[in-house]
mmCIF file of C-alpha atoms in Angstrom:
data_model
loop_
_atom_site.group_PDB
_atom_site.id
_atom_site.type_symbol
_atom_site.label_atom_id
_atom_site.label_comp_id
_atom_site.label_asym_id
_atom_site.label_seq_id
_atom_site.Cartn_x
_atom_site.Cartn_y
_atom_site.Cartn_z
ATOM 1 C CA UNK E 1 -16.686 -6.996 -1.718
ATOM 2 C CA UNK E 2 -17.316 -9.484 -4.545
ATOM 3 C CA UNK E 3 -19.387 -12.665 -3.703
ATOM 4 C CA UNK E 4 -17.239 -14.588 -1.652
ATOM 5 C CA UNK E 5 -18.336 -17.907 -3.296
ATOM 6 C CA UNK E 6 -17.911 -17.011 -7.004
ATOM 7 C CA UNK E 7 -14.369 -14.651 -5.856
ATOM 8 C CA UNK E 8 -13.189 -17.904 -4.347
ATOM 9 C CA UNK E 9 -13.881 -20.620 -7.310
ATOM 10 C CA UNK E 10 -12.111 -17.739 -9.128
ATOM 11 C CA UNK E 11 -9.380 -17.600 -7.156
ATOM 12 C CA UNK E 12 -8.684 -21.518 -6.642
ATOM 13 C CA UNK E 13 -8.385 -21.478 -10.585
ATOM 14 C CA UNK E 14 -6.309 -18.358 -10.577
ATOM 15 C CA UNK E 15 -4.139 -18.834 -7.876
ATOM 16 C CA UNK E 16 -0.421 -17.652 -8.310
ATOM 17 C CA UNK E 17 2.404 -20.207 -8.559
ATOM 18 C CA UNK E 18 3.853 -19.781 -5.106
ATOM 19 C CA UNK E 19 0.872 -20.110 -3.684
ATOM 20 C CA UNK E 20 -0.111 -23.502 -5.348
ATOM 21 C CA UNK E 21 3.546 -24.607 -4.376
ATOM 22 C CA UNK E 22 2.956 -23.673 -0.811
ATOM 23 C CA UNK E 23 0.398 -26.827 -0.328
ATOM 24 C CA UNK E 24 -2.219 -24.393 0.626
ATOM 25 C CA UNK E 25 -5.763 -25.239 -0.714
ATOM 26 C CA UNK E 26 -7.347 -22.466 -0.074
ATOM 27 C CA UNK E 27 -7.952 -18.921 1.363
ATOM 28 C CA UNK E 28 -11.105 -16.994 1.975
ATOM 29 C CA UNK E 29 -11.933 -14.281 -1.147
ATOM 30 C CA UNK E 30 -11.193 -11.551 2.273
ATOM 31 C CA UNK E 31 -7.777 -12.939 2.974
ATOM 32 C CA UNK E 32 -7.321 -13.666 -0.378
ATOM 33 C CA UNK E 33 -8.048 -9.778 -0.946
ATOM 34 C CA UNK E 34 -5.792 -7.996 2.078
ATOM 35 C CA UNK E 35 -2.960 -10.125 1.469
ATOM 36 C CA UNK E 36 -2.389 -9.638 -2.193
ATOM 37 C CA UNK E 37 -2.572 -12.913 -3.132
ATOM 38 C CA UNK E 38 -4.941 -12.643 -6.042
ATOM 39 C CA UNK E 39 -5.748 -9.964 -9.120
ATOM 40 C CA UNK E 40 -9.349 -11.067 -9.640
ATOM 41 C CA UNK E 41 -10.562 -8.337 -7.879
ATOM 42 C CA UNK E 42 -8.715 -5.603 -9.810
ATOM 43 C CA UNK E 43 -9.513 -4.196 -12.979
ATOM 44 C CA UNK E 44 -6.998 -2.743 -15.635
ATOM 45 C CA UNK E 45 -7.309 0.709 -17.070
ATOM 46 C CA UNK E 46 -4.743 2.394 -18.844
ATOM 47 C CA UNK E 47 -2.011 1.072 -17.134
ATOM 48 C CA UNK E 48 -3.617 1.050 -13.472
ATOM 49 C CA UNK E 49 -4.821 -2.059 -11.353
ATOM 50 C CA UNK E 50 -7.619 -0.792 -8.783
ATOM 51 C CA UNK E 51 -11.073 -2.240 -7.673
ATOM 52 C CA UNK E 52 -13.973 -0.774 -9.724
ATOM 53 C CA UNK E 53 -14.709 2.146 -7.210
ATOM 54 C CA UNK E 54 -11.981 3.160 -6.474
ATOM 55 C CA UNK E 55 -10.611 3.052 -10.553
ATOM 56 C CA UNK E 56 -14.284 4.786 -10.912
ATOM 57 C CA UNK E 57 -12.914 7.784 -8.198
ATOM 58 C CA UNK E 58 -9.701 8.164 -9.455
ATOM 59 C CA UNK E 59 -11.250 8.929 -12.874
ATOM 60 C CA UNK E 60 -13.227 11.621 -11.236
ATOM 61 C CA UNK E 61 -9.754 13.280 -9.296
ATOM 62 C CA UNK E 62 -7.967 13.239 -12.710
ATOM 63 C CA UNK E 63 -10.824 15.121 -14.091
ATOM 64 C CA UNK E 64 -10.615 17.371 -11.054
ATOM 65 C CA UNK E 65 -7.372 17.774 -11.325
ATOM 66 C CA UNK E 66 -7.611 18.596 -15.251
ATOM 67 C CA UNK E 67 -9.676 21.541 -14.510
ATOM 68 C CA UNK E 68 -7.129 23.187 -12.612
ATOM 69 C CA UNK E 69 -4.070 22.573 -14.820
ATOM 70 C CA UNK E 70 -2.865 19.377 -13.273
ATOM 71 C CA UNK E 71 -2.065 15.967 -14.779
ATOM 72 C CA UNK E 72 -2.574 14.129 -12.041
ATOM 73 C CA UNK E 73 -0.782 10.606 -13.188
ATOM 74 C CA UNK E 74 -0.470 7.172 -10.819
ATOM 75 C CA UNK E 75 3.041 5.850 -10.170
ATOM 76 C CA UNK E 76 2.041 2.798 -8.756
ATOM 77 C CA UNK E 77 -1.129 0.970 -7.796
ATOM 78 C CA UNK E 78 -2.091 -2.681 -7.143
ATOM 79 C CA UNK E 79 1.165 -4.523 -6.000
ATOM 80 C CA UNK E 80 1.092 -8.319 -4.961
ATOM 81 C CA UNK E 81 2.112 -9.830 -2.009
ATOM 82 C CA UNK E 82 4.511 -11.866 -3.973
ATOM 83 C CA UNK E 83 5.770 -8.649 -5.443
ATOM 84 C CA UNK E 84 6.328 -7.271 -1.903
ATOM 85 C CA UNK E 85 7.970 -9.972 -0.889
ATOM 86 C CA UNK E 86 10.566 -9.945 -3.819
ATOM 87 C CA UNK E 87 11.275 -6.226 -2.994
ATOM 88 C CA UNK E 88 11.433 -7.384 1.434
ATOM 89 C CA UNK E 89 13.603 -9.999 0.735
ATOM 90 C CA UNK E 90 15.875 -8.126 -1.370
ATOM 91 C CA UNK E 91 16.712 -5.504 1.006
ATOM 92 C CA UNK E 92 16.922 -7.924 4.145
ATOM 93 C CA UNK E 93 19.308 -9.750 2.305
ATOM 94 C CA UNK E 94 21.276 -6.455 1.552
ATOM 95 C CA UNK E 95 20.312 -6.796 -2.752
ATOM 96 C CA UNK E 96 18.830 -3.509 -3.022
ATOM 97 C CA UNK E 97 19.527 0.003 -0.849
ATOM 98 C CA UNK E 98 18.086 0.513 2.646
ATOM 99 C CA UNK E 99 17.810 4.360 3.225
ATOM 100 C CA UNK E 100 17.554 6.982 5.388
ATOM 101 C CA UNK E 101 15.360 9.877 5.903
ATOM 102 C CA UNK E 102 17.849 11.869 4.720
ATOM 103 C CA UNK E 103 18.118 9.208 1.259
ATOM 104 C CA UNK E 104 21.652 8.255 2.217
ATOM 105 C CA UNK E 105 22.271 4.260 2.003
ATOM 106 C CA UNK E 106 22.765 2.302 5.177
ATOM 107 C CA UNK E 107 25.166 0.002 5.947
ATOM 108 C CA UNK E 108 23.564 -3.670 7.062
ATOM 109 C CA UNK E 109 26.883 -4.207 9.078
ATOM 110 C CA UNK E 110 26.090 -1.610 11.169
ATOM 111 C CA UNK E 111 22.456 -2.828 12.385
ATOM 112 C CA UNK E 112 21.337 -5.718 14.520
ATOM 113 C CA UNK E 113 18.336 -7.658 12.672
ATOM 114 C CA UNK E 114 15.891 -5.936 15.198
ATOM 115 C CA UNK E 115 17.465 -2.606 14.091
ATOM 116 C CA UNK E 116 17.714 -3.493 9.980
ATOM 117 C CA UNK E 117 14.164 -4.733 9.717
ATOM 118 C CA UNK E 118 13.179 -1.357 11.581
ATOM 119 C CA UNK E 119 14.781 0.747 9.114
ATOM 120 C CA UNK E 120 13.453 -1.781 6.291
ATOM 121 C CA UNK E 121 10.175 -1.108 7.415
ATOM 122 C CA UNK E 122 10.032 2.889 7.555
ATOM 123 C CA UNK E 123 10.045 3.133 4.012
ATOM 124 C CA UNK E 124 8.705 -0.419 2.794
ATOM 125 C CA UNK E 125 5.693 -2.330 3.717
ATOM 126 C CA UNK E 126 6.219 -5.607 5.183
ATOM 127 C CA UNK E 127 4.457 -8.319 2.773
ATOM 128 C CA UNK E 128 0.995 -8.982 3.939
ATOM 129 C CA UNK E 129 0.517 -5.576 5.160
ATOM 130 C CA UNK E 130 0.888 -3.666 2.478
ATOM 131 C CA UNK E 131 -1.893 -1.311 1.828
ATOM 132 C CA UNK E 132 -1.298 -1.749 -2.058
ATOM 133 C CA UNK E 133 -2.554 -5.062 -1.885
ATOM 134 C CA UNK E 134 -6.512 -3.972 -1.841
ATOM 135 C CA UNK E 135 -6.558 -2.313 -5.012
ATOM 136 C CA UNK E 136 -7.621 0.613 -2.970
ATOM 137 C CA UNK E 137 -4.169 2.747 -2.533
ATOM 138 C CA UNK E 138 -1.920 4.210 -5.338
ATOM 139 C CA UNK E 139 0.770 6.577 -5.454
ATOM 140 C CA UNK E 140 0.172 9.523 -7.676
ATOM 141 C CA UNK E 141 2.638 12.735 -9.389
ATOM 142 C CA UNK E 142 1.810 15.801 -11.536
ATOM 143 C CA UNK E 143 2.909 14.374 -15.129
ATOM 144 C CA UNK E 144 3.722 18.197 -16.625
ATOM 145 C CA UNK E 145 5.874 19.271 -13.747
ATOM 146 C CA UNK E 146 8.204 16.050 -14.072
ATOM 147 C CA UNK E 147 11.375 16.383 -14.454
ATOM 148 C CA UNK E 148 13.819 13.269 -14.992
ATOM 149 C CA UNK E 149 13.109 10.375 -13.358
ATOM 150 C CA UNK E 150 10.339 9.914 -11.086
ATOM 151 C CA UNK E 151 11.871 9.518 -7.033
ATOM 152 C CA UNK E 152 8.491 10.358 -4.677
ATOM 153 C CA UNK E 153 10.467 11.646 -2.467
ATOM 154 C CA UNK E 154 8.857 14.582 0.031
ATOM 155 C CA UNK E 155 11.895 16.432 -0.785
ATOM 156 C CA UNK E 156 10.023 16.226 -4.772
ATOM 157 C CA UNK E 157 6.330 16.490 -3.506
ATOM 158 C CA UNK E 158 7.572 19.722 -2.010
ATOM 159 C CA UNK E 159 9.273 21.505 -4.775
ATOM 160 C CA UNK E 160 8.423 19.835 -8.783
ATOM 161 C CA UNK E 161 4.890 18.562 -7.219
ATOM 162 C CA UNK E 162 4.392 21.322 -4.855
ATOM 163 C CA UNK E 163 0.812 22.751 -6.995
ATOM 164 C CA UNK E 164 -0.658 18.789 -6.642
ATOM 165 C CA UNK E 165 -0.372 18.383 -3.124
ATOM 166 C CA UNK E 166 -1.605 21.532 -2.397
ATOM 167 C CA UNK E 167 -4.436 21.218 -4.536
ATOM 168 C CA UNK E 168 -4.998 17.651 -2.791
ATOM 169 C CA UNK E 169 -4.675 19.487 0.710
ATOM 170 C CA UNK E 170 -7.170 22.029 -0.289
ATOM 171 C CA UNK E 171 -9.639 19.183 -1.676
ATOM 172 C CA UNK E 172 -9.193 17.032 0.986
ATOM 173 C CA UNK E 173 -9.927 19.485 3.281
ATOM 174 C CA UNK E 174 -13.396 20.587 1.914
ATOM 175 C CA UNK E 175 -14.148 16.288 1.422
ATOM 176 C CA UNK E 176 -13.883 17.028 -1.903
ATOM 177 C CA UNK E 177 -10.568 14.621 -3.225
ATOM 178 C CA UNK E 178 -13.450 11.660 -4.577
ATOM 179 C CA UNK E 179 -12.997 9.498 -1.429
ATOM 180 C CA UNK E 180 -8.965 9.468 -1.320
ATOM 181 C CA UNK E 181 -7.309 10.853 1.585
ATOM 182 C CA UNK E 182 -3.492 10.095 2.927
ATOM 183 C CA UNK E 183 -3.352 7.859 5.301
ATOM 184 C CA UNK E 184 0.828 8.653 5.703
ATOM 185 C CA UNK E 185 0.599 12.639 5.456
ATOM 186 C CA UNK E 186 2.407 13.201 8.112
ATOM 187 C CA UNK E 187 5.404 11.356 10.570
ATOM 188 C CA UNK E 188 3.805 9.526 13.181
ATOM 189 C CA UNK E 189 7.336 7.696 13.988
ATOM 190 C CA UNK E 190 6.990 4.467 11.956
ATOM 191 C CA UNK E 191 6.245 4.797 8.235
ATOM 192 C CA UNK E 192 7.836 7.983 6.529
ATOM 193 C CA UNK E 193 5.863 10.331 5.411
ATOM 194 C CA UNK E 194 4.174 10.169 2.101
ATOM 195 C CA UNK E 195 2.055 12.521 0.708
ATOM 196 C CA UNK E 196 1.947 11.009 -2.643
ATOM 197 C CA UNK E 197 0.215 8.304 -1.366
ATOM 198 C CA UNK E 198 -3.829 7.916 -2.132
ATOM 199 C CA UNK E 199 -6.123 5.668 -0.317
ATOM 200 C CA UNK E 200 -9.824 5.336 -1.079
ATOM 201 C CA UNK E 201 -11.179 5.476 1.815
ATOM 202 C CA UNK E 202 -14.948 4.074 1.242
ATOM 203 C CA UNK E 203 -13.177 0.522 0.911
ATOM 204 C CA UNK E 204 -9.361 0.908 2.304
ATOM 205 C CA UNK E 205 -11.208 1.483 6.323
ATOM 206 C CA UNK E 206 -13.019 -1.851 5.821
ATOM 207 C CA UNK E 207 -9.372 -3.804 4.813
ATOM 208 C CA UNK E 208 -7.780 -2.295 7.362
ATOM 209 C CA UNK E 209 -9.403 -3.027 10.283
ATOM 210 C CA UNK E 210 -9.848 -6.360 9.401
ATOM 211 C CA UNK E 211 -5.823 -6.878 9.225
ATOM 212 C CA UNK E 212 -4.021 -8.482 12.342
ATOM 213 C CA UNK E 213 -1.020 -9.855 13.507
ATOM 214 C CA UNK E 214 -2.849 -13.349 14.021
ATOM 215 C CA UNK E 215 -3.824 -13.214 10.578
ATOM 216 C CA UNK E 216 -0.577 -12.260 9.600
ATOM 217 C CA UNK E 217 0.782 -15.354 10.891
ATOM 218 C CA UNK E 218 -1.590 -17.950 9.299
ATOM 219 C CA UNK E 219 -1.297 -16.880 6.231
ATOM 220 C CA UNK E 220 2.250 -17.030 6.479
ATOM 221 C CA UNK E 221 2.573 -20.492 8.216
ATOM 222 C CA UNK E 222 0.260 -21.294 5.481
ATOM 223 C CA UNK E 223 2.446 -19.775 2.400
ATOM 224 C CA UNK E 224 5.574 -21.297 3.789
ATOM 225 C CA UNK E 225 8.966 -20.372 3.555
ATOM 226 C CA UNK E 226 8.260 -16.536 1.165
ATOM 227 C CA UNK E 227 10.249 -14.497 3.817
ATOM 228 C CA UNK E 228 13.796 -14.319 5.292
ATOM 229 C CA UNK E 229 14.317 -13.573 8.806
ATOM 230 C CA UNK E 230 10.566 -14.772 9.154
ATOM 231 C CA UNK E 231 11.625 -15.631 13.391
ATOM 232 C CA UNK E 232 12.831 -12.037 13.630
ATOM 233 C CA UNK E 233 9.481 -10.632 12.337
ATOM 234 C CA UNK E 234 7.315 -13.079 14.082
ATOM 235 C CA UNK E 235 9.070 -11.911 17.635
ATOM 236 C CA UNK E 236 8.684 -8.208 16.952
ATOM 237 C CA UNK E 237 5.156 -8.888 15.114
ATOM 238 C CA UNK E 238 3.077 -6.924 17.404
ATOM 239 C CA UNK E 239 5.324 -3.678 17.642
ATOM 240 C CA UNK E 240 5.698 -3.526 13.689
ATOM 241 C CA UNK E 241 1.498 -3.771 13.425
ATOM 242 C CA UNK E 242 1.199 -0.909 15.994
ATOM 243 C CA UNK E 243 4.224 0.882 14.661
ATOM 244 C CA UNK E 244 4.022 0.379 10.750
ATOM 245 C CA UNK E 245 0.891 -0.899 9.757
ATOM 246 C CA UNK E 246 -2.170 0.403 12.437
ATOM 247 C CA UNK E 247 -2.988 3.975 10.669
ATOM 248 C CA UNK E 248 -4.706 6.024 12.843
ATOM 249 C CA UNK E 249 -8.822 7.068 12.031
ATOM 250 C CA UNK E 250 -8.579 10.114 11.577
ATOM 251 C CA UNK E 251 -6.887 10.020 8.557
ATOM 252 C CA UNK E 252 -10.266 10.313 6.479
ATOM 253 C CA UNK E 253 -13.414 11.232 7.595
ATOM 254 C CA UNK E 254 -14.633 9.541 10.160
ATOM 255 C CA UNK E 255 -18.487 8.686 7.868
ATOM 256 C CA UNK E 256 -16.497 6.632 5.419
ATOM 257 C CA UNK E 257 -15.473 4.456 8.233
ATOM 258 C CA UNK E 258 -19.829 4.178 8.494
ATOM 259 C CA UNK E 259 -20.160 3.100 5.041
ATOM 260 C CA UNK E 260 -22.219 5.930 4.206
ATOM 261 C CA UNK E 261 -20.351 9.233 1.692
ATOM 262 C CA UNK E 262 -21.470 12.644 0.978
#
């Protein structure tokens, strides 16, 4: 965690547009961090947005990786919340496809709000809660075995990426991925499954325990009006954190939560 008073004068001079318009002075460098709400913490590196470490440990997997034929390549990293919220808004609205698990397109005419923002929510992260906001999660393919364009689907992870994830099973199961682990490997009932999906662990268990529905809600009362169907979410709030956003520990090693790697 960067000094919270120096991260904060940086973000106050930094801060994105819709925050400034929202009448908020201020957030705390920690909110400011979990939500998404500022890159300051992030550092660039051939084309990816991660904090130091993790950037640091991802260099070390692709090197890894290297050794046993694999280019390892991210498909997405950092993401803002106002980024998030562009791609919630768009698919509450109806603007862009709502799937299923089977990647047929839904039909919002068919669903209550209740029942849309469910199915919103198994494949996209409500704003806020995103775990691409820390600069500690990315979503990573095998470069060499692509084919087309990129979907991260499992239906791909299983067949073109098949050799990466089974190296990353193999790694992760001797400790040995450089601190990432998948904290959606497998179907718990809320978010789909995806095994493309990296999180460093040393710094992602110390963001996620600190994110609550509370929270959720102050920064949101603070930001204004960034979300449709904001009443629908607020009523369901606690159900969505339990259902789509609470990961359960054990998906790392249970001495990263500790602070302390091997």
């Amino acid at each position: 965690m960067p000094n919270e008073l120096v991260f904060d004068e940086v973000f106050a001079a930094n801060r994105p547009e819709f925050v400034k318009n929202s009448g908020l002075n201020s957030f705390s460098a920690e909110t400011a961090l979990i939500f998404g709400l500022s890159q300051e913490h992030m550092i660039a590196r051939n084309g990816v947005q991660l904090q130091l470490d993790a950037l640091n440990a991802l260099d070390g997997l692709i090197a890894d990786a290297a050794q046993s034929g694999l280019d390892l390549a991210v498909a997405s990293s950092y993401r803002s919340f106002e980024r998030q919220a562009l791609i919630f808004n768009g698919k509450l609205r109806g603007e862009r496809a709502v799937l299923d698990d089977n990647d047929c397109v839904l039909d919002r005419d068919q669903y209550s709000d209740a029942e849309w923002l469910q199915a919103i929510l198994r494949f996209s992260a409500l704003p806020g809660t995103s775990r691409h906001h820390w600069g500690t999660d990315l979503d990573v393919f095998d470069r060499s075995s692509l084919r087309g364009d990129l979907q991260l689907t499992v239906s791909e992870s299983q067949t073109l990426f098949a050799d990466l994830h089974v190296w990353l099973d193999e790694r992760m199961a001797k400790d040995k991925s450089c601190g990432f682990f998948r904290p959606y490997g497998v179907d718990r009932g809320g978010v789909s499954p995806e095994p493309w999906h990296l999180s460093y662990a040393p710094l992602a268990t110390v963001y996620e325990n600190a994110l609550v529905p509370n929270l959720w809600r102050d920064v949101l009362a603070e930001l204004g009006d960034v979300l449709d169907e904001l009443n629908v979410i607020d009523r369901h709030l606690e159900k969505i954190f339990e259902r789509f956003v609470a990961v359960p520990k054990g998906w790392c090693p249970d001495h990263y939560r500790s602070g302390l790697t091997s």
